[in-house]
Amino acid sequence: MDIENKLLAVERDYLEIERKMADPAVTANLKELQSLGKKHAQLEPVVEKFRAFRSVRQSIADAKELLKSGEPEMEALAAEEIAALEPQMDKFEEDLKLLLLPKDPNDEKSVIVEVRAGTGGEEAALFASDLYRMYNRFCERQRWRMEVLDSNETGIGGYKEIIFRIDGDGAFSKLKFESGVHRVQRVPVTESGGRLHTSAATVAVLPEVDDVEIDVRAEDLKIDTYRSSGAGGQHVNMTDSAVRITHLPTGIVVTCQDERSQIKNRARAMTYLKTKLYDAEMQKQASELASERRGQIGSGDRSERVRTYNYPQNRITDHRVNVTLYKLDNYLDGDLYDLIEAMTLAEQTERLRNLET
C-alpha cells in the first residue's frame, strides 16, 4: 500500500499526542490540553481505520498460511475466511485515502453569503429572493442560525442584493460550492405573454474569519453612519443606526443596517469587512494558480455558470458535475443534500487523483 508510510507517521503523531496529554505539565495547561485534544480527535478516525485495516490484512495472511497446512478441513475454513475478508481491502484503502486528504481549513467555519441579481432586471431580483429563501430553508433543516446583514429590496419583493451570515458548524464545507452564477429559466410573473425567460443571480460564499486571522488598522478605515432605508420599524428608520465602512487601501465597502443598534451594526460590519479582505486574498492566490485550478471542482470562480434552474421541467442541473435532478421544487424548499453530496464526492475524487500523482 503506497500510502502506508503516511499512515504510520499519522499513528506516531497520534501516540505522541496521547503521551503529551498524559503529562501532568500539559494537563495543568488548559489551552494546550484543548489544542492537543482537538488534534487527537482529528487523527483518531484515521488511526482506528488504519488499525482495522492492518488487523484484516493480518487475518488474511494467517489464513493463507493455513492453506498450506495439508488439513482439508482447515484449508476449507481458511479459504472461506479469505473470500470474506479480501473484498474489504479495497474499501479500506479508499477510505484511508479519503481520511488522509488534507482538510480545508475553512470547512468548519460559519459563512457570509452574498446573493445579487444579475442579468434579467426585475425577474433576476425575484430569483435572488428565491435563492435567499432556499438558503434560509436549508438553514432551518440544519438548525443553523441566519441573520441578514444588508439588503436592497425592489418594489415587488425581489432583491437587488441581500447579504447574510450563516452560523453553523461545517457551514462552509456544505455551502462553498454555491459560489458562482445561478441561471433560472421560467415564465416571469412580470411577463404577460407567457414567454420563457432566462435570467441570473450570482452567489458568493465567504468563510468568516477570526480576529486573529486578519489585522485591520484603524487608520485604514472610513466609517460613516446613516439612516437605514430597509425594513425594521420606526426606530430603525429614524435613527442613524446603519453603518458603512470603507477600507481605504483596497476600496472595499461594507454596510450593515439590520440591527437597531449602531454598535451592533458596526461590529457586524467589521466582521463582514474582515471576511471580505480575507476572501480577496484567497481570490488573489487562486488567480495566481489559475492554470492549475482551471479544471478543479469548486474553484470559486464567481463568473462561472454553476447551475441552471428550469421551472417548467422541475429540473435543476449542476454544470460542473453534469448532474441533473427533476426535483427543483424540493431543492428550492431547502433540500440541497443531493447536489452537496455530488459536489463533495467530485472534489474528493479529484483530490485523491492529485494525491496519487
PDB file of C-alpha atoms in Angstrom, residues 57-264:
ATOM      1  CA  ARG A  57      -4.657  -7.813   6.422  1.00  0.00           C
ATOM      2  CA  GLN A  58      -3.030  -9.931   9.141  1.00  0.00           C
ATOM      3  CA  SER A  59      -6.062 -12.219   9.268  1.00  0.00           C
ATOM      4  CA  ILE A  60      -5.786 -12.768   5.512  1.00  0.00           C
ATOM      5  CA  ALA A  61      -2.066 -13.518   5.832  1.00  0.00           C
ATOM      6  CA  ASP A  62      -2.744 -16.029   8.631  1.00  0.00           C
ATOM      7  CA  ALA A  63      -5.493 -17.681   6.606  1.00  0.00           C
ATOM      8  CA  LYS A  64      -3.150 -18.018   3.617  1.00  0.00           C
ATOM      9  CA  GLU A  65      -0.661 -19.816   5.845  1.00  0.00           C
ATOM     10  CA  LEU A  66      -3.401 -22.242   6.862  1.00  0.00           C
ATOM     11  CA  LEU A  67      -3.947 -23.057   3.195  1.00  0.00           C
ATOM     12  CA  LYS A  68      -0.560 -24.760   3.334  1.00  0.00           C
ATOM     13  CA  SER A  69      -1.428 -26.878   6.376  1.00  0.00           C
ATOM     14  CA  GLY A  70      -2.340 -30.006   4.459  1.00  0.00           C
ATOM     15  CA  GLU A  71      -5.520 -30.417   6.506  1.00  0.00           C
ATOM     16  CA  PRO A  72      -8.541 -30.243   4.186  1.00  0.00           C
ATOM     17  CA  GLU A  73     -10.929 -29.011   6.875  1.00  0.00           C
ATOM     18  CA  MET A  74      -8.603 -26.188   7.976  1.00  0.00           C
ATOM     19  CA  GLU A  75      -7.844 -25.258   4.379  1.00  0.00           C
ATOM     20  CA  ALA A  76     -11.578 -25.014   3.609  1.00  0.00           C
ATOM     21  CA  LEU A  77     -12.123 -22.710   6.587  1.00  0.00           C
ATOM     22  CA  ALA A  78      -9.128 -20.593   5.578  1.00  0.00           C
ATOM     23  CA  ALA A  79     -10.418 -20.269   2.013  1.00  0.00           C
ATOM     24  CA  GLU A  80     -13.806 -19.124   3.341  1.00  0.00           C
ATOM     25  CA  GLU A  81     -12.149 -16.505   5.538  1.00  0.00           C
ATOM     26  CA  ILE A  82     -10.013 -15.197   2.680  1.00  0.00           C
ATOM     27  CA  ALA A  83     -13.059 -14.968   0.408  1.00  0.00           C
ATOM     28  CA  ALA A  84     -14.899 -12.977   3.071  1.00  0.00           C
ATOM     29  CA  LEU A  85     -12.044 -10.629   4.002  1.00  0.00           C
ATOM     30  CA  GLU A  86     -10.300  -9.816   0.716  1.00  0.00           C
ATOM     31  CA  PRO A  87     -13.203  -7.731  -0.707  1.00  0.00           C
ATOM     32  CA  GLN A  88     -12.901  -5.475   2.335  1.00  0.00           C
ATOM     33  CA  MET A  89      -9.338  -4.465   1.490  1.00  0.00           C
ATOM     34  CA  ASP A  90     -10.171  -2.219  -1.477  1.00  0.00           C
ATOM     35  CA  LYS A  91     -12.793  -0.404   0.595  1.00  0.00           C
ATOM     36  CA  PHE A  92     -10.286   0.055   3.426  1.00  0.00           C
ATOM     37  CA  GLU A  93      -7.740   1.555   1.047  1.00  0.00           C
ATOM     38  CA  GLU A  94     -10.252   4.013  -0.459  1.00  0.00           C
ATOM     39  CA  ASP A  95     -11.468   5.059   2.999  1.00  0.00           C
ATOM     40  CA  LEU A  96      -7.928   5.594   4.235  1.00  0.00           C
ATOM     41  CA  LYS A  97      -7.020   7.689   1.201  1.00  0.00           C
ATOM     42  CA  LEU A  98     -10.013   9.920   1.857  1.00  0.00           C
ATOM     43  CA  LEU A  99      -9.123  10.243   5.530  1.00  0.00           C
ATOM     44  CA  LEU A 100      -5.577  11.236   4.578  1.00  0.00           C
ATOM     45  CA  LEU A 101      -6.717  14.103   2.369  1.00  0.00           C
ATOM     46  CA  PRO A 102      -5.748  17.441   3.927  1.00  0.00           C
ATOM     47  CA  LYS A 103      -8.710  19.269   5.410  1.00  0.00           C
ATOM     48  CA  ASP A 104      -9.783  22.622   4.033  1.00  0.00           C
ATOM     49  CA  PRO A 105      -9.003  24.917   6.999  1.00  0.00           C
ATOM     50  CA  ASN A 106     -12.197  26.869   6.274  1.00  0.00           C
ATOM     51  CA  ASP A 107     -14.591  23.908   6.179  1.00  0.00           C
ATOM     52  CA  GLU A 108     -15.818  24.181   9.763  1.00  0.00           C
ATOM     53  CA  LYS A 109     -16.333  27.935   9.647  1.00  0.00           C
ATOM     54  CA  SER A 110     -19.507  29.961   9.544  1.00  0.00           C
ATOM     55  CA  VAL A 111     -20.084  31.912   6.335  1.00  0.00           C
ATOM     56  CA  ILE A 112     -21.247  35.201   4.903  1.00  0.00           C
ATOM     57  CA  VAL A 113     -23.311  34.788   1.742  1.00  0.00           C
ATOM     58  CA  GLU A 114     -23.853  37.478  -0.884  1.00  0.00           C
ATOM     59  CA  VAL A 115     -26.726  36.996  -3.348  1.00  0.00           C
ATOM     60  CA  ARG A 116     -27.032  39.579  -6.132  1.00  0.00           C
ATOM     61  CA  ALA A 117     -29.409  39.938  -9.050  1.00  0.00           C
ATOM     62  CA  GLY A 118     -27.634  39.592 -12.387  1.00  0.00           C
ATOM     63  CA  THR A 119     -28.941  39.863 -15.927  1.00  0.00           C
ATOM     64  CA  GLY A 120     -32.711  39.913 -16.210  1.00  0.00           C
ATOM     65  CA  GLY A 121     -33.909  43.045 -14.444  1.00  0.00           C
ATOM     66  CA  GLU A 122     -36.829  42.593 -12.040  1.00  0.00           C
ATOM     67  CA  GLU A 123     -37.030  38.866 -12.758  1.00  0.00           C
ATOM     68  CA  ALA A 124     -33.390  38.452 -11.707  1.00  0.00           C
ATOM     69  CA  ALA A 125     -34.176  40.276  -8.458  1.00  0.00           C
ATOM     70  CA  LEU A 126     -37.109  37.929  -7.818  1.00  0.00           C
ATOM     71  CA  PHE A 127     -34.837  34.957  -8.467  1.00  0.00           C
ATOM     72  CA  ALA A 128     -32.300  36.373  -5.974  1.00  0.00           C
ATOM     73  CA  SER A 129     -35.158  36.434  -3.446  1.00  0.00           C
ATOM     74  CA  ASP A 130     -35.952  32.781  -4.250  1.00  0.00           C
ATOM     75  CA  LEU A 131     -32.320  31.808  -3.675  1.00  0.00           C
ATOM     76  CA  TYR A 132     -32.292  33.627  -0.343  1.00  0.00           C
ATOM     77  CA  ARG A 133     -35.421  31.747   0.731  1.00  0.00           C
ATOM     78  CA  MET A 134     -33.830  28.464  -0.439  1.00  0.00           C
ATOM     79  CA  TYR A 135     -30.762  29.004   1.738  1.00  0.00           C
ATOM     80  CA  ASN A 136     -32.984  30.098   4.617  1.00  0.00           C
ATOM     81  CA  ARG A 137     -34.953  26.838   4.393  1.00  0.00           C
ATOM     82  CA  PHE A 138     -31.697  24.862   4.242  1.00  0.00           C
ATOM     83  CA  CYS A 139     -30.531  26.592   7.427  1.00  0.00           C
ATOM     84  CA  GLU A 140     -33.780  25.621   9.117  1.00  0.00           C
ATOM     85  CA  ARG A 141     -33.191  21.979   8.142  1.00  0.00           C
ATOM     86  CA  GLN A 142     -29.640  22.198   9.501  1.00  0.00           C
ATOM     87  CA  ARG A 143     -30.757  24.121  12.602  1.00  0.00           C
ATOM     88  CA  TRP A 144     -28.285  26.832  11.758  1.00  0.00           C
ATOM     89  CA  ARG A 145     -28.760  30.479  12.577  1.00  0.00           C
ATOM     90  CA  MET A 146     -29.140  33.000   9.761  1.00  0.00           C
ATOM     91  CA  GLU A 147     -29.041  36.777  10.136  1.00  0.00           C
ATOM     92  CA  VAL A 148     -29.338  39.414   7.425  1.00  0.00           C
ATOM     93  CA  LEU A 149     -26.541  41.992   7.342  1.00  0.00           C
ATOM     94  CA  ASP A 150     -27.744  44.166   4.499  1.00  0.00           C
ATOM     95  CA  SER A 151     -30.298  44.111   1.694  1.00  0.00           C
ATOM     96  CA  ASN A 152     -31.572  46.201  -1.180  1.00  0.00           C
ATOM     97  CA  GLU A 153     -35.168  45.317  -1.986  1.00  0.00           C
ATOM     98  CA  THR A 154     -37.154  46.032  -5.137  1.00  0.00           C
ATOM     99  CA  GLY A 155     -40.757  47.110  -5.315  1.00  0.00           C
ATOM    100  CA  ILE A 156     -42.334  43.681  -5.904  1.00  0.00           C
ATOM    101  CA  GLY A 157     -40.477  41.563  -3.394  1.00  0.00           C
ATOM    102  CA  GLY A 158     -37.157  40.911  -5.106  1.00  0.00           C
ATOM    103  CA  TYR A 159     -33.624  41.756  -4.025  1.00  0.00           C
ATOM    104  CA  LYS A 160     -31.040  43.635  -5.997  1.00  0.00           C
ATOM    105  CA  GLU A 161     -28.733  42.192  -3.346  1.00  0.00           C
ATOM    106  CA  ILE A 162     -29.009  40.547   0.038  1.00  0.00           C
ATOM    107  CA  ILE A 163     -26.101  39.714   2.327  1.00  0.00           C
ATOM    108  CA  PHE A 164     -26.499  37.379   5.266  1.00  0.00           C
ATOM    109  CA  ARG A 165     -24.454  35.463   7.807  1.00  0.00           C
ATOM    110  CA  ILE A 166     -24.961  31.753   8.491  1.00  0.00           C
ATOM    111  CA  ASP A 167     -23.694  30.487  11.816  1.00  0.00           C
ATOM    112  CA  GLY A 168     -23.281  26.715  11.912  1.00  0.00           C
ATOM    113  CA  ASP A 169     -20.623  24.023  12.270  1.00  0.00           C
ATOM    114  CA  GLY A 170     -19.368  22.987   8.851  1.00  0.00           C
ATOM    115  CA  ALA A 171     -21.362  25.688   7.059  1.00  0.00           C
ATOM    116  CA  PHE A 172     -18.561  26.462   4.599  1.00  0.00           C
ATOM    117  CA  SER A 173     -17.972  22.782   3.793  1.00  0.00           C
ATOM    118  CA  LYS A 174     -21.601  22.403   2.715  1.00  0.00           C
ATOM    119  CA  LEU A 175     -22.150  25.757   1.018  1.00  0.00           C
ATOM    120  CA  LYS A 176     -18.788  26.553  -0.607  1.00  0.00           C
ATOM    121  CA  PHE A 177     -19.877  25.014  -3.908  1.00  0.00           C
ATOM    122  CA  GLU A 178     -22.749  27.509  -4.200  1.00  0.00           C
ATOM    123  CA  SER A 179     -20.431  30.309  -5.360  1.00  0.00           C
ATOM    124  CA  GLY A 180     -20.970  31.259  -8.989  1.00  0.00           C
ATOM    125  CA  VAL A 181     -23.675  32.246 -11.457  1.00  0.00           C
ATOM    126  CA  HIS A 182     -27.097  30.636 -10.962  1.00  0.00           C
ATOM    127  CA  ARG A 183     -29.324  30.757 -14.048  1.00  0.00           C
ATOM    128  CA  VAL A 184     -33.125  30.459 -13.997  1.00  0.00           C
ATOM    129  CA  GLN A 185     -35.461  29.579 -16.868  1.00  0.00           C
ATOM    130  CA  ARG A 186     -39.143  30.290 -16.237  1.00  0.00           C
ATOM    131  CA  VAL A 187     -42.115  32.412 -17.209  1.00  0.00           C
ATOM    132  CA  PRO A 188     -41.790  35.544 -15.054  1.00  0.00           C
ATOM    133  CA  VAL A 189     -44.740  36.916 -13.126  1.00  0.00           C
ATOM    134  CA  THR A 190     -43.940  40.193 -14.872  1.00  0.00           C
ATOM    135  CA  GLU A 191     -44.426  38.581 -18.325  1.00  0.00           C
ATOM    136  CA  SER A 192     -47.944  38.892 -19.715  1.00  0.00           C
ATOM    137  CA  GLY A 193     -47.244  36.898 -22.883  1.00  0.00           C
ATOM    138  CA  GLY A 194     -46.311  33.672 -21.144  1.00  0.00           C
ATOM    139  CA  ARG A 195     -42.862  33.510 -22.751  1.00  0.00           C
ATOM    140  CA  LEU A 196     -39.980  31.622 -21.128  1.00  0.00           C
ATOM    141  CA  HIS A 197     -37.238  33.969 -19.919  1.00  0.00           C
ATOM    142  CA  THR A 198     -33.686  33.343 -18.772  1.00  0.00           C
ATOM    143  CA  SER A 199     -32.137  35.470 -16.052  1.00  0.00           C
ATOM    144  CA  ALA A 200     -29.412  35.025 -13.465  1.00  0.00           C
ATOM    145  CA  ALA A 201     -28.174  35.809  -9.993  1.00  0.00           C
ATOM    146  CA  THR A 202     -24.701  35.495  -8.516  1.00  0.00           C
ATOM    147  CA  VAL A 203     -23.833  33.867  -5.216  1.00  0.00           C
ATOM    148  CA  ALA A 204     -20.630  34.312  -3.224  1.00  0.00           C
ATOM    149  CA  VAL A 205     -19.975  32.211  -0.119  1.00  0.00           C
ATOM    150  CA  LEU A 206     -17.208  33.626   2.084  1.00  0.00           C
ATOM    151  CA  PRO A 207     -15.734  31.822   5.107  1.00  0.00           C
ATOM    152  CA  GLU A 208     -15.985  34.015   8.174  1.00  0.00           C
ATOM    153  CA  VAL A 209     -12.604  34.820   9.687  1.00  0.00           C
ATOM    154  CA  ASP A 210     -11.473  35.043  13.280  1.00  0.00           C
ATOM    155  CA  ASP A 211      -9.939  38.240  14.642  1.00  0.00           C
ATOM    156  CA  VAL A 212      -6.524  36.596  14.825  1.00  0.00           C
ATOM    157  CA  GLU A 213      -6.552  35.767  11.107  1.00  0.00           C
ATOM    158  CA  ILE A 214      -6.528  39.274   9.704  1.00  0.00           C
ATOM    159  CA  ASP A 215      -5.417  42.593  11.098  1.00  0.00           C
ATOM    160  CA  VAL A 216      -7.214  45.815  10.128  1.00  0.00           C
ATOM    161  CA  ARG A 217      -5.665  49.123  11.114  1.00  0.00           C
ATOM    162  CA  ALA A 218      -7.992  51.846  12.377  1.00  0.00           C
ATOM    163  CA  GLU A 219      -6.286  54.476  10.210  1.00  0.00           C
ATOM    164  CA  ASP A 220      -7.201  52.448   7.095  1.00  0.00           C
ATOM    165  CA  LEU A 221     -10.922  52.776   7.770  1.00  0.00           C
ATOM    166  CA  LYS A 222     -13.534  55.400   6.909  1.00  0.00           C
ATOM    167  CA  ILE A 223     -16.681  54.837   8.957  1.00  0.00           C
ATOM    168  CA  ASP A 224     -19.992  56.525   8.130  1.00  0.00           C
ATOM    169  CA  THR A 225     -23.362  56.246   9.820  1.00  0.00           C
ATOM    170  CA  TYR A 226     -26.666  56.949   8.142  1.00  0.00           C
ATOM    171  CA  ARG A 227     -30.368  56.327   8.464  1.00  0.00           C
ATOM    172  CA  SER A 228     -31.482  52.861   7.497  1.00  0.00           C
ATOM    173  CA  SER A 229     -33.617  52.570   4.375  1.00  0.00           C
ATOM    174  CA  GLY A 230     -34.701  48.982   4.929  1.00  0.00           C
ATOM    175  CA  ALA A 231     -37.471  47.335   6.879  1.00  0.00           C
ATOM    176  CA  GLY A 232     -37.197  47.119  10.624  1.00  0.00           C
ATOM    177  CA  GLY A 233     -39.698  49.500  12.159  1.00  0.00           C
ATOM    178  CA  GLN A 234     -39.894  53.162  13.007  1.00  0.00           C
ATOM    179  CA  HIS A 235     -36.848  53.201  15.296  1.00  0.00           C
ATOM    180  CA  VAL A 236     -34.532  51.794  12.624  1.00  0.00           C
ATOM    181  CA  ASN A 237     -35.656  54.279  10.015  1.00  0.00           C
ATOM    182  CA  MET A 238     -35.496  57.357  12.267  1.00  0.00           C
ATOM    183  CA  THR A 239     -32.021  56.966  13.769  1.00  0.00           C
ATOM    184  CA  ASP A 240     -28.540  56.869  12.228  1.00  0.00           C
ATOM    185  CA  SER A 241     -28.082  53.202  13.116  1.00  0.00           C
ATOM    186  CA  ALA A 242     -26.813  51.939   9.747  1.00  0.00           C
ATOM    187  CA  VAL A 243     -23.038  51.689   9.327  1.00  0.00           C
ATOM    188  CA  ARG A 244     -20.862  51.887   6.220  1.00  0.00           C
ATOM    189  CA  ILE A 245     -17.156  51.027   6.475  1.00  0.00           C
ATOM    190  CA  THR A 246     -14.701  51.744   3.665  1.00  0.00           C
ATOM    191  CA  HIS A 247     -11.303  50.065   3.691  1.00  0.00           C
ATOM    192  CA  LEU A 248      -9.171  52.782   2.105  1.00  0.00           C
ATOM    193  CA  PRO A 249      -6.207  50.688   0.842  1.00  0.00           C
ATOM    194  CA  THR A 250      -8.451  48.296  -1.120  1.00  0.00           C
ATOM    195  CA  GLY A 251     -11.593  50.356  -1.674  1.00  0.00           C
ATOM    196  CA  ILE A 252     -13.755  47.567  -0.254  1.00  0.00           C
ATOM    197  CA  VAL A 253     -17.028  48.932   1.158  1.00  0.00           C
ATOM    198  CA  VAL A 254     -19.354  47.049   3.503  1.00  0.00           C
ATOM    199  CA  THR A 255     -22.616  48.100   5.105  1.00  0.00           C
ATOM    200  CA  CYS A 256     -24.856  46.773   7.843  1.00  0.00           C
ATOM    201  CA  GLN A 257     -28.253  48.189   8.664  1.00  0.00           C
ATOM    202  CA  ASP A 258     -30.259  45.268  10.001  1.00  0.00           C
ATOM    203  CA  GLU A 259     -29.876  45.978  13.722  1.00  0.00           C
ATOM    204  CA  ARG A 260     -31.427  48.879  15.599  1.00  0.00           C
ATOM    205  CA  SER A 261     -28.170  49.393  17.488  1.00  0.00           C
ATOM    206  CA  GLN A 262     -25.390  51.283  15.721  1.00  0.00           C
ATOM    207  CA  ILE A 263     -22.860  49.457  17.912  1.00  0.00           C
ATOM    208  CA  LYS A 264     -24.154  46.049  16.801  1.00  0.00           C
TER     209      LYS A 264
END
